[in-house]
XYZ file of C-alpha atoms in Angstrom:
594
model
C 18.531 32.616 23.161
C 17.698 29.827 25.606
C 20.159 26.971 25.986
C 17.521 24.285 25.452
C 18.933 20.785 25.107
C 16.895 17.764 24.025
C 18.499 14.332 23.722
C 15.665 12.577 21.914
C 12.186 13.171 20.493
C 10.414 11.359 23.345
C 11.973 13.683 25.909
C 11.131 16.704 23.739
C 7.507 15.685 23.251
C 6.831 14.801 26.878
C 8.515 17.948 28.163
C 6.364 20.077 25.852
C 3.140 18.288 26.805
C 3.882 18.918 30.473
C 4.957 22.552 30.029
C 2.250 23.585 27.547
C -0.601 21.235 28.480
C -3.499 23.736 28.029
C -2.044 25.353 24.876
C -3.493 24.729 21.427
C -1.384 22.289 19.407
C -3.210 21.067 16.270
C -6.058 22.798 14.457
C -8.149 20.951 11.874
C -10.899 22.378 9.647
C -14.189 20.721 10.680
C -17.623 21.772 9.362
C -16.325 25.086 8.067
C -14.201 26.210 11.014
C -10.959 25.256 12.760
C -11.240 23.024 15.817
C -8.197 22.847 18.084
C -6.677 20.117 20.260
C -4.452 20.965 23.202
C -1.008 19.602 24.038
C -2.603 17.665 26.887
C -5.217 16.069 24.615
C -2.613 15.075 22.026
C -0.362 13.737 24.776
C -3.171 11.487 26.023
C -3.722 10.161 22.480
C -0.009 9.414 22.121
C -0.046 7.452 25.391
C -3.064 5.464 24.197
C -1.741 4.801 20.678
C 1.643 3.740 22.073
C -0.134 1.009 24.014
C -2.101 0.086 20.899
C 1.072 -0.369 18.854
C 2.606 -2.391 21.674
C -0.441 -4.690 21.582
C 0.515 -5.454 17.957
C 3.984 -6.489 19.090
C 5.807 -3.263 18.140
C 8.943 -2.776 20.195
C 12.538 -1.557 20.172
C 13.956 -1.254 16.650
C 10.765 -2.241 14.807
C 9.611 -0.165 11.825
C 6.150 1.416 11.761
C 5.297 2.831 8.337
C 2.598 5.370 7.481
C 0.983 6.488 4.228
C -0.909 9.683 4.984
C -0.960 13.404 4.423
C -0.568 15.747 7.405
C -3.175 14.976 10.058
C -3.370 14.658 13.841
C -3.229 10.842 13.631
C 0.077 11.067 11.703
C 1.740 13.024 14.513
C 0.197 10.903 17.289
C 1.478 7.734 15.612
C 4.950 9.233 15.180
C 5.451 10.153 18.839
C 3.852 6.864 19.965
C 6.337 4.980 17.772
C 9.308 6.923 19.177
C 8.042 6.151 22.689
C 8.434 2.428 22.012
C 11.990 2.843 20.730
C 10.661 1.951 17.284
C 11.332 3.637 13.930
C 8.810 5.740 11.998
C 8.795 5.487 8.198
C 6.574 8.062 6.419
C 5.385 7.862 2.820
C 3.286 10.108 0.590
C -0.307 9.411 -0.418
C 0.667 10.586 -3.917
C 3.265 7.840 -4.371
C 2.549 4.790 -6.494
C 1.696 1.444 -4.829
C 4.885 -0.101 -6.259
C 6.892 2.614 -4.452
C 5.051 1.960 -1.184
C 5.777 -1.742 -1.543
C 9.467 -1.161 -2.237
C 9.820 1.037 0.868
C 7.862 -1.359 3.088
C 10.091 -4.246 1.998
C 13.286 -2.228 2.306
C 12.601 -0.906 5.810
C 11.182 -4.222 7.046
C 7.964 -2.628 8.288
C 6.035 -4.576 10.913
C 2.944 -2.344 10.876
C 1.557 -0.075 8.164
C -0.803 2.789 8.984
C -3.042 3.828 6.078
C -4.764 7.200 5.863
C -8.147 6.036 4.595
C -10.222 3.301 2.964
C -8.710 3.932 -0.472
C -5.096 3.460 0.657
C -6.066 0.621 2.993
C -7.656 -1.186 0.046
C -4.513 -0.770 -2.060
C -2.172 -2.007 0.672
C -3.968 -4.692 2.713
C -2.722 -7.325 0.256
C 0.873 -6.437 1.145
C 0.498 -8.486 4.358
C 0.603 -11.644 2.231
C 3.403 -10.362 0.001
C 5.902 -8.772 2.425
C 7.525 -11.125 4.916
C 7.920 -8.637 7.786
C 4.533 -6.910 7.463
C 2.044 -8.247 10.015
C -0.691 -5.607 10.175
C -2.267 -2.811 8.117
C -4.368 -0.367 10.138
C -6.810 2.178 8.716
C -6.870 5.613 10.389
C -10.437 6.177 9.193
C -11.759 2.641 9.657
C -14.763 1.733 11.776
C -14.251 2.100 15.508
C -15.391 -1.468 16.171
C -12.304 -2.760 14.371
C -9.115 -2.881 16.431
C -6.965 -2.091 13.393
C -8.137 1.511 13.260
C -6.927 4.637 15.003
C -9.754 4.475 17.549
C -9.389 0.721 17.967
C -5.668 0.924 18.695
C -6.196 3.818 21.123
C -8.843 1.771 22.956
C -6.457 -1.204 23.171
C -3.751 1.075 24.531
C -5.999 2.560 27.204
C -6.912 -0.942 28.323
C -3.258 -2.012 28.521
C -1.080 1.117 28.868
C 2.660 0.907 28.212
C 5.202 3.414 29.587
C 7.471 5.251 27.163
C 11.126 4.395 26.784
C 13.958 6.915 26.776
C 15.903 6.357 23.520
C 19.612 7.078 23.405
C 20.775 9.785 20.970
C 22.289 7.016 18.802
C 18.991 5.155 18.393
C 17.312 5.517 15.003
C 14.152 7.666 15.150
C 13.108 6.955 11.605
C 13.794 6.450 7.943
C 12.989 9.239 5.527
C 13.203 7.955 1.988
C 14.782 10.373 -0.425
C 12.689 10.822 -3.521
C 15.697 10.461 -5.788
C 15.420 11.686 -9.360
C 16.966 8.398 -10.543
C 16.675 4.824 -9.290
C 14.979 3.575 -6.149
C 14.636 5.873 -3.129
C 17.234 5.509 -0.378
C 16.233 5.186 3.267
C 18.027 7.918 5.214
C 18.655 6.768 8.797
C 18.202 9.669 11.203
C 18.912 9.168 14.885
C 17.252 10.915 17.807
C 20.538 12.754 18.271
C 20.589 13.921 14.632
C 17.116 15.435 14.824
C 17.508 16.780 18.374
C 20.713 18.572 17.394
C 18.731 20.513 14.781
C 16.027 21.456 17.290
C 18.639 22.528 19.856
C 20.426 24.696 17.260
C 17.205 26.449 16.254
C 16.524 27.323 19.903
C 19.886 29.081 19.994
C 19.242 31.352 17.010
C 15.460 31.923 16.688
C 13.195 33.855 19.082
C 10.026 31.774 18.655
C 7.697 30.894 21.528
C 4.369 29.371 22.551
C 2.407 32.292 21.087
C 3.497 31.414 17.560
C 1.166 29.763 15.052
C 1.943 28.084 11.716
C -0.269 26.997 8.830
C 1.073 23.528 8.081
C 0.995 22.440 4.442
C 4.523 21.144 3.851
C 4.328 17.330 3.961
C 5.564 15.798 7.200
C 6.767 12.856 5.104
C 9.580 15.219 4.039
C 12.327 16.284 6.440
C 11.624 20.026 6.092
C 7.984 19.754 7.143
C 8.617 17.007 9.675
C 11.650 18.301 11.536
C 11.777 22.050 10.917
C 8.058 22.688 11.339
C 6.384 19.853 13.285
C 9.121 18.796 15.709
C 10.666 22.213 16.201
C 7.423 24.138 16.727
C 6.212 21.483 19.144
C 9.418 21.991 21.145
C 8.504 25.686 21.524
C 4.911 25.031 22.588
C 3.620 26.672 19.392
C 0.481 25.785 17.407
C -0.017 24.261 13.942
C -3.199 24.742 11.942
C -3.380 22.029 9.266
C -4.173 23.287 5.772
C -7.033 21.431 4.077
C -4.978 21.013 0.900
C -2.641 23.014 -1.334
C -5.532 24.669 -3.188
C -6.992 26.195 0.002
C -3.807 27.712 1.424
C -4.837 31.349 0.916
C -8.242 30.764 2.516
C -6.706 28.821 5.397
C -4.123 31.565 5.987
C -6.937 34.040 6.666
C -8.602 31.538 9.025
C -5.560 30.353 11.007
C -3.835 33.781 10.965
C -0.312 32.351 11.384
C 2.662 34.241 12.743
C 5.084 31.888 10.950
C 5.052 30.519 7.418
C 7.157 27.506 6.421
C 7.233 27.074 2.684
C 9.173 26.117 -0.413
C 10.080 28.602 -3.191
C 7.246 27.379 -5.408
C 4.643 28.876 -3.037
C 6.573 32.142 -2.639
C 6.948 32.342 -6.437
C 3.186 31.990 -6.853
C 2.588 34.739 -4.288
C 5.062 36.974 -6.121
C 3.534 36.315 -9.547
C -0.041 36.554 -8.265
C 0.384 39.894 -6.486
C 2.268 41.446 -9.413
C -0.379 40.224 -11.850
C -3.198 41.626 -9.702
C -1.476 45.011 -9.439
C -0.820 45.113 -13.191
C -4.499 44.395 -13.857
C -5.564 47.123 -11.418
C -3.196 49.618 -13.071
C -3.338 53.356 -12.387
C -2.767 54.708 -8.904
C -3.006 51.257 -7.252
C -0.109 49.882 -9.271
C 1.959 53.034 -8.745
C 1.391 52.911 -4.968
C 2.332 49.218 -4.920
C 5.670 49.770 -6.663
C 6.342 52.880 -4.590
C 5.736 50.867 -1.406
C 8.331 48.280 -2.430
C 10.808 50.975 -3.450
C 10.492 52.889 -0.160
C 10.758 49.678 1.890
C 13.919 48.711 0.003
C 15.544 52.134 0.472
C 14.612 52.123 4.162
C 16.318 48.733 4.676
C 19.404 49.840 2.746
C 19.788 52.779 5.123
C 19.141 50.602 8.167
C 22.017 48.286 7.185
C 24.275 51.340 7.287
C 22.912 52.285 10.711
C 21.032 55.272 9.294
C 17.411 56.437 9.090
C 15.493 59.050 7.130
C 12.540 60.827 8.753
C 11.038 61.512 5.341
C 11.328 57.843 4.333
C 9.851 56.711 7.651
C 6.779 58.920 7.161
C 6.368 57.673 3.580
C 6.791 54.088 4.699
C 4.122 54.339 7.420
C 1.610 55.854 4.998
C 2.329 53.444 2.145
C 2.444 50.423 4.437
C -1.014 51.316 5.774
C -2.359 51.801 2.243
C -0.690 48.810 0.554
C 1.521 46.558 2.704
C -1.012 46.003 5.481
C -3.724 45.041 2.988
C -1.489 42.486 1.260
C -0.386 41.029 4.614
C -4.056 40.728 5.576
C -4.428 38.100 2.837
C -2.016 35.965 4.869
C -3.905 36.514 8.114
C -2.305 39.837 9.027
C 0.019 38.461 11.726
C 2.977 36.962 9.822
C 6.320 37.777 11.437
C 8.637 35.335 9.724
C 8.575 33.383 6.460
C 10.967 30.435 6.326
C 11.988 29.118 2.915
C 13.791 25.864 2.201
C 13.805 22.813 -0.035
C 15.314 24.708 -2.995
C 16.986 28.040 -3.683
C 14.690 31.061 -3.362
C 15.167 33.795 -5.957
C 16.706 36.929 -4.446
C 14.064 38.972 -6.263
C 11.233 37.012 -4.630
C 12.904 37.054 -1.208
C 13.290 40.828 -1.310
C 9.686 41.214 -2.479
C 8.267 39.262 0.487
C 10.664 40.971 2.898
C 9.694 44.411 1.611
C 6.051 43.614 2.281
C 6.919 43.532 5.982
C 7.284 39.743 6.343
C 10.874 38.931 7.316
C 12.261 36.170 5.096
C 14.720 33.644 6.486
C 16.060 31.194 3.942
C 17.907 28.080 5.049
C 19.589 25.090 3.479
C 19.970 21.411 4.104
C 19.008 17.947 2.959
C 17.229 14.963 4.462
C 20.702 13.548 5.152
C 21.463 16.572 7.375
C 18.265 16.356 9.454
C 17.747 18.762 7.494
C 19.071 22.189 8.550
C 22.729 22.944 7.869
C 22.670 26.713 7.377
C 20.134 29.443 7.942
C 19.557 33.149 7.956
C 18.361 34.352 11.343
C 17.872 37.596 13.314
C 21.607 37.696 14.073
C 22.445 37.655 10.378
C 20.242 37.897 7.288
C 21.430 38.278 3.700
C 18.660 37.767 1.162
C 19.904 35.677 -1.739
C 22.049 33.565 0.575
C 20.985 30.524 2.595
C 22.649 31.919 5.711
C 25.534 30.748 7.846
C 26.173 27.357 9.424
C 23.894 26.681 12.390
C 25.486 26.062 15.835
C 27.505 22.851 15.872
C 27.725 22.569 12.084
C 30.683 23.296 9.799
C 30.451 23.941 6.054
C 33.322 23.455 3.612
C 33.488 24.059 -0.131
C 35.279 21.297 -2.048
C 36.524 22.598 -5.439
C 34.926 21.010 -8.510
C 36.812 21.083 -11.793
C 33.882 22.332 -13.886
C 32.655 24.939 -11.409
C 33.593 28.634 -11.636
C 36.399 29.821 -9.355
C 35.329 30.025 -5.721
C 32.534 27.509 -6.190
C 32.503 23.831 -5.366
C 30.586 21.012 -3.759
C 29.128 21.807 -0.343
C 30.353 19.451 2.415
C 28.490 19.380 5.758
C 30.018 18.329 9.092
C 28.155 18.078 12.379
C 25.823 16.149 14.705
C 23.024 16.557 12.148
C 24.692 14.282 9.560
C 22.765 11.014 9.041
C 23.780 7.580 10.253
C 23.817 6.326 6.658
C 21.536 4.864 3.992
C 19.658 1.777 5.142
C 21.241 -1.427 3.778
C 23.312 0.582 1.285
C 26.882 0.752 2.640
C 28.377 1.479 -0.790
C 25.970 4.379 -1.405
C 26.751 5.687 2.075
C 30.485 5.513 1.388
C 30.019 7.485 -1.839
C 28.609 10.521 0.000
C 30.745 10.463 3.148
C 34.249 11.922 3.292
C 37.034 10.212 5.229
C 36.796 12.826 7.974
C 33.030 12.425 8.480
C 31.637 15.075 6.160
C 28.553 14.624 3.994
C 28.866 15.385 0.284
C 25.638 17.204 -0.570
C 25.952 17.114 -4.360
C 25.097 20.821 -4.358
C 27.287 23.544 -5.798
C 27.864 26.654 -3.748
C 30.148 29.430 -2.677
C 30.754 31.125 0.647
C 31.420 34.815 1.198
C 33.909 36.326 3.625
C 31.226 36.591 6.333
C 30.378 32.899 6.135
C 27.110 33.245 4.211
C 26.488 30.369 1.824
C 25.081 30.731 -1.704
C 23.657 27.783 -3.665
C 24.566 27.854 -7.357
C 23.239 24.515 -8.661
C 23.625 20.740 -8.527
C 26.922 19.044 -9.361
C 25.252 16.257 -11.384
C 22.855 18.600 -13.201
C 25.663 20.734 -14.580
C 26.258 20.315 -18.285
C 28.591 21.785 -20.871
C 27.485 23.733 -23.920
C 29.219 23.236 -27.252
C 31.337 26.330 -26.556
C 32.704 24.796 -23.345
C 30.629 26.932 -20.972
C 29.122 25.113 -17.971
C 25.457 25.636 -17.062
C 23.638 24.826 -13.796
C 19.982 24.817 -14.902
C 17.941 24.781 -11.661
C 18.430 28.459 -10.631
C 17.646 29.529 -14.212
C 14.444 27.487 -14.244
C 13.351 29.175 -11.022
C 13.830 32.548 -12.702
C 11.540 31.591 -15.581
C 8.851 30.459 -13.142
C 8.644 33.986 -11.721
C 6.564 34.798 -14.792
C 2.867 34.609 -14.086
C 2.460 32.768 -17.390
C 5.027 30.019 -16.730
C 4.139 27.170 -14.391
C 7.101 24.822 -14.910
C 10.321 24.849 -16.908
C 13.220 22.584 -17.796
C 16.351 24.020 -19.408
C 18.841 21.904 -21.344
C 21.670 22.403 -23.798
C 23.992 19.470 -23.149
C 26.730 19.541 -25.809
C 24.590 21.884 -27.891
C 25.363 25.375 -29.250
C 22.792 27.062 -26.983
C 20.158 26.408 -24.326
C 16.568 25.450 -25.056
C 13.633 25.191 -22.676
C 10.618 22.970 -22.172
C 7.830 25.106 -20.691
C 4.478 24.208 -19.160
C 2.391 27.410 -19.207
C 0.321 28.514 -16.236
C -3.056 27.870 -17.808
C -4.982 29.526 -14.976
C -3.394 32.787 -16.076
C -3.148 31.991 -19.787
C -6.815 31.113 -20.386
C -8.295 34.469 -19.302
C -5.474 36.272 -21.139
C -6.289 34.414 -24.371
C -9.979 35.315 -24.075
C -9.066 38.975 -23.512
C -6.997 38.801 -26.720
C -10.025 37.642 -28.706
C -8.713 34.097 -29.143
C -11.821 32.499 -27.665
C -12.040 29.398 -25.494
C -9.128 27.177 -26.561
C -7.954 23.867 -25.130
C -4.593 23.730 -23.342
C -3.042 21.962 -26.335
C -4.436 24.592 -28.708
C -3.034 27.360 -26.521
C 0.417 25.741 -26.619
C 0.294 25.677 -30.431
C -0.992 29.246 -30.880
C 1.486 31.785 -32.343
C 0.239 34.546 -30.008
C 1.021 32.412 -26.969
C 4.487 31.662 -28.340
C 5.072 35.408 -28.747
C 3.858 36.011 -25.178
C 6.155 33.379 -23.655
C 9.087 34.652 -25.726
C 8.500 38.117 -24.243
C 8.286 36.631 -20.738
C 11.644 34.870 -21.223
C 13.205 38.113 -22.481
C 11.777 39.874 -19.426
C 13.866 37.515 -17.258
C 16.986 37.971 -19.453
C 18.686 40.209 -16.907
C 18.931 37.250 -14.527
C 20.850 35.159 -17.087
C 24.323 35.332 -18.548
C 24.064 35.647 -22.332
C 24.989 32.003 -22.982
C 22.496 30.771 -20.323
C 19.413 32.347 -21.899
C 17.183 29.786 -23.690
C 17.193 30.743 -27.362
C 14.229 28.515 -28.285
C 11.518 26.670 -26.391
C 8.736 24.100 -26.651
C 5.355 24.555 -24.962
C 3.685 21.437 -23.548
C 0.214 21.076 -22.046
C 0.905 18.171 -19.669
C 2.086 19.344 -16.263
C 5.096 17.607 -14.708
C 3.623 15.652 -11.780
C 4.236 12.770 -9.414
C 1.432 10.877 -11.162
C 3.222 10.868 -14.542
C 6.578 10.233 -12.893
C 8.107 13.559 -13.926
C 8.320 14.972 -10.393
C 9.587 13.495 -7.148
C 7.231 13.755 -4.123
C 9.197 16.850 -3.025
C 8.487 18.394 -6.456
C 11.994 18.108 -7.926
C 12.229 17.531 -11.678
C 12.999 13.977 -12.773
C 15.061 15.194 -15.699
C 15.698 11.808 -17.269
C 11.988 10.980 -17.302
C 11.059 14.379 -18.750
C 13.774 14.157 -21.402
C 12.656 10.651 -22.341
C 9.185 12.051 -23.010
C 10.111 15.378 -24.612
C 13.774 15.125 -25.621
C 12.984 14.697 -29.314
C 10.934 17.915 -29.342
C 13.847 19.821 -27.796
C 16.328 18.211 -30.198
C 14.185 19.357 -33.139
C 14.768 22.969 -32.078
C 18.401 22.623 -33.206
C 17.483 21.491 -36.730
């Protein structure tokens, strides 16, 4: 691979704009079709917006905050901010105003960029309440107003300001961790931290300017921001912006990506959806589908041994044309790689996607590690693992008393490790080892070839009454592979056995209930119906092979309210806030032991 070296995000952006000026960069759905902007056009907007921010007094070390979903203006503002030596602080539109205010106060934001009139209206009052905040600008405001995207660009064109060249030690931005307890912590990532990740990817992945991604992972999160946005831009690749999470399948067919960056939740839905559709079709279609997966799996098993089978190859070509190609067409028909991160991907789901002819590369990291620490890649892929340490990074396993032999807390060393938590020296000290390693809080094990396997979270582990330790997150992911289970929480702390709190997938459950002659029932009525309880019990038993006997939930409660960011039960990155969920439903789970 090429020995590309970037020292900061300004250098990376400007080099890409110059090298790939006529290439498509961002695609946005407008009036029913995707309209594309080139690297050169985006570069000109960044130059203009940089001058606009400078006209507001933004300079070296200042914080520019943004509340917006993925959009061209978000990226333009980010690279304009970096070009002033300032720090970019992204937030989610789905967060609560009190969370926005906390982050704005904590980071000392000088300027806030709001996505639209609604968010602008909720935040304009912060100027009078937050000492450091001087301006709130509205991306979608009227062009006659300077404090809009167009207004700031116009100001910048009238008084252009050259970009600075930040040192690798300079802070590029704060990404606030959406912690499951307490206030979020501002993770300080330097230009060197982020650039080291980009440089490492260039050493191990053969991507180029012909590649296209459908972008739906939030850029406010490190995975979407650094692995997709920054890294693809460094290759000269293109990003089509998904309209929203409900239109992903439609947008895939329109953008026709070659790369897919996603979290396990999306892959799980693909897995459940395709299996459900094949089961409904039945007959020869279902048989051909399962035969296609079986042949693909056997073919790969032989390939790993350096062998081939002419008979298998012929079968594979025929079945792939009949089945695999048609399924891939639903994703645009051009997907080469699917990258999974953010949480552990089930081996079963990874193999399923891989056997469809879309190579799956799972990686691992946290916001505090910029984020990539390990990754599968063409030089080494083991489905079920999160790969080996990327160039420049070292992984160690620190034994934990409660963990099974060979497992322990994952410690990360390397140039990707954060500069610390903003204004929280004690919290920083808690996660840093004396020799500069970052304590991830994740449990894992490493095989003899250096491949890392995630087995749970240190703090989420609990002990059953019989003394057995349980790490619930991987088990919950297994339950969600059922087409009838949307969300799950498993608990059995100091109890004789595990129980589960389950939110059914009502999109699947409603038509099933009608087909069973149950009529049109409300979600709450479905949760209370004995037939639904029997169905979910069967679905849990169907996943039993993935559990040790003591891990299997013996009883469960069905609830109609989905865990969400709005009700405080999910973090913005969709992690369960266990304490909040247990506060709401703990009594119902406790009653199962009566």
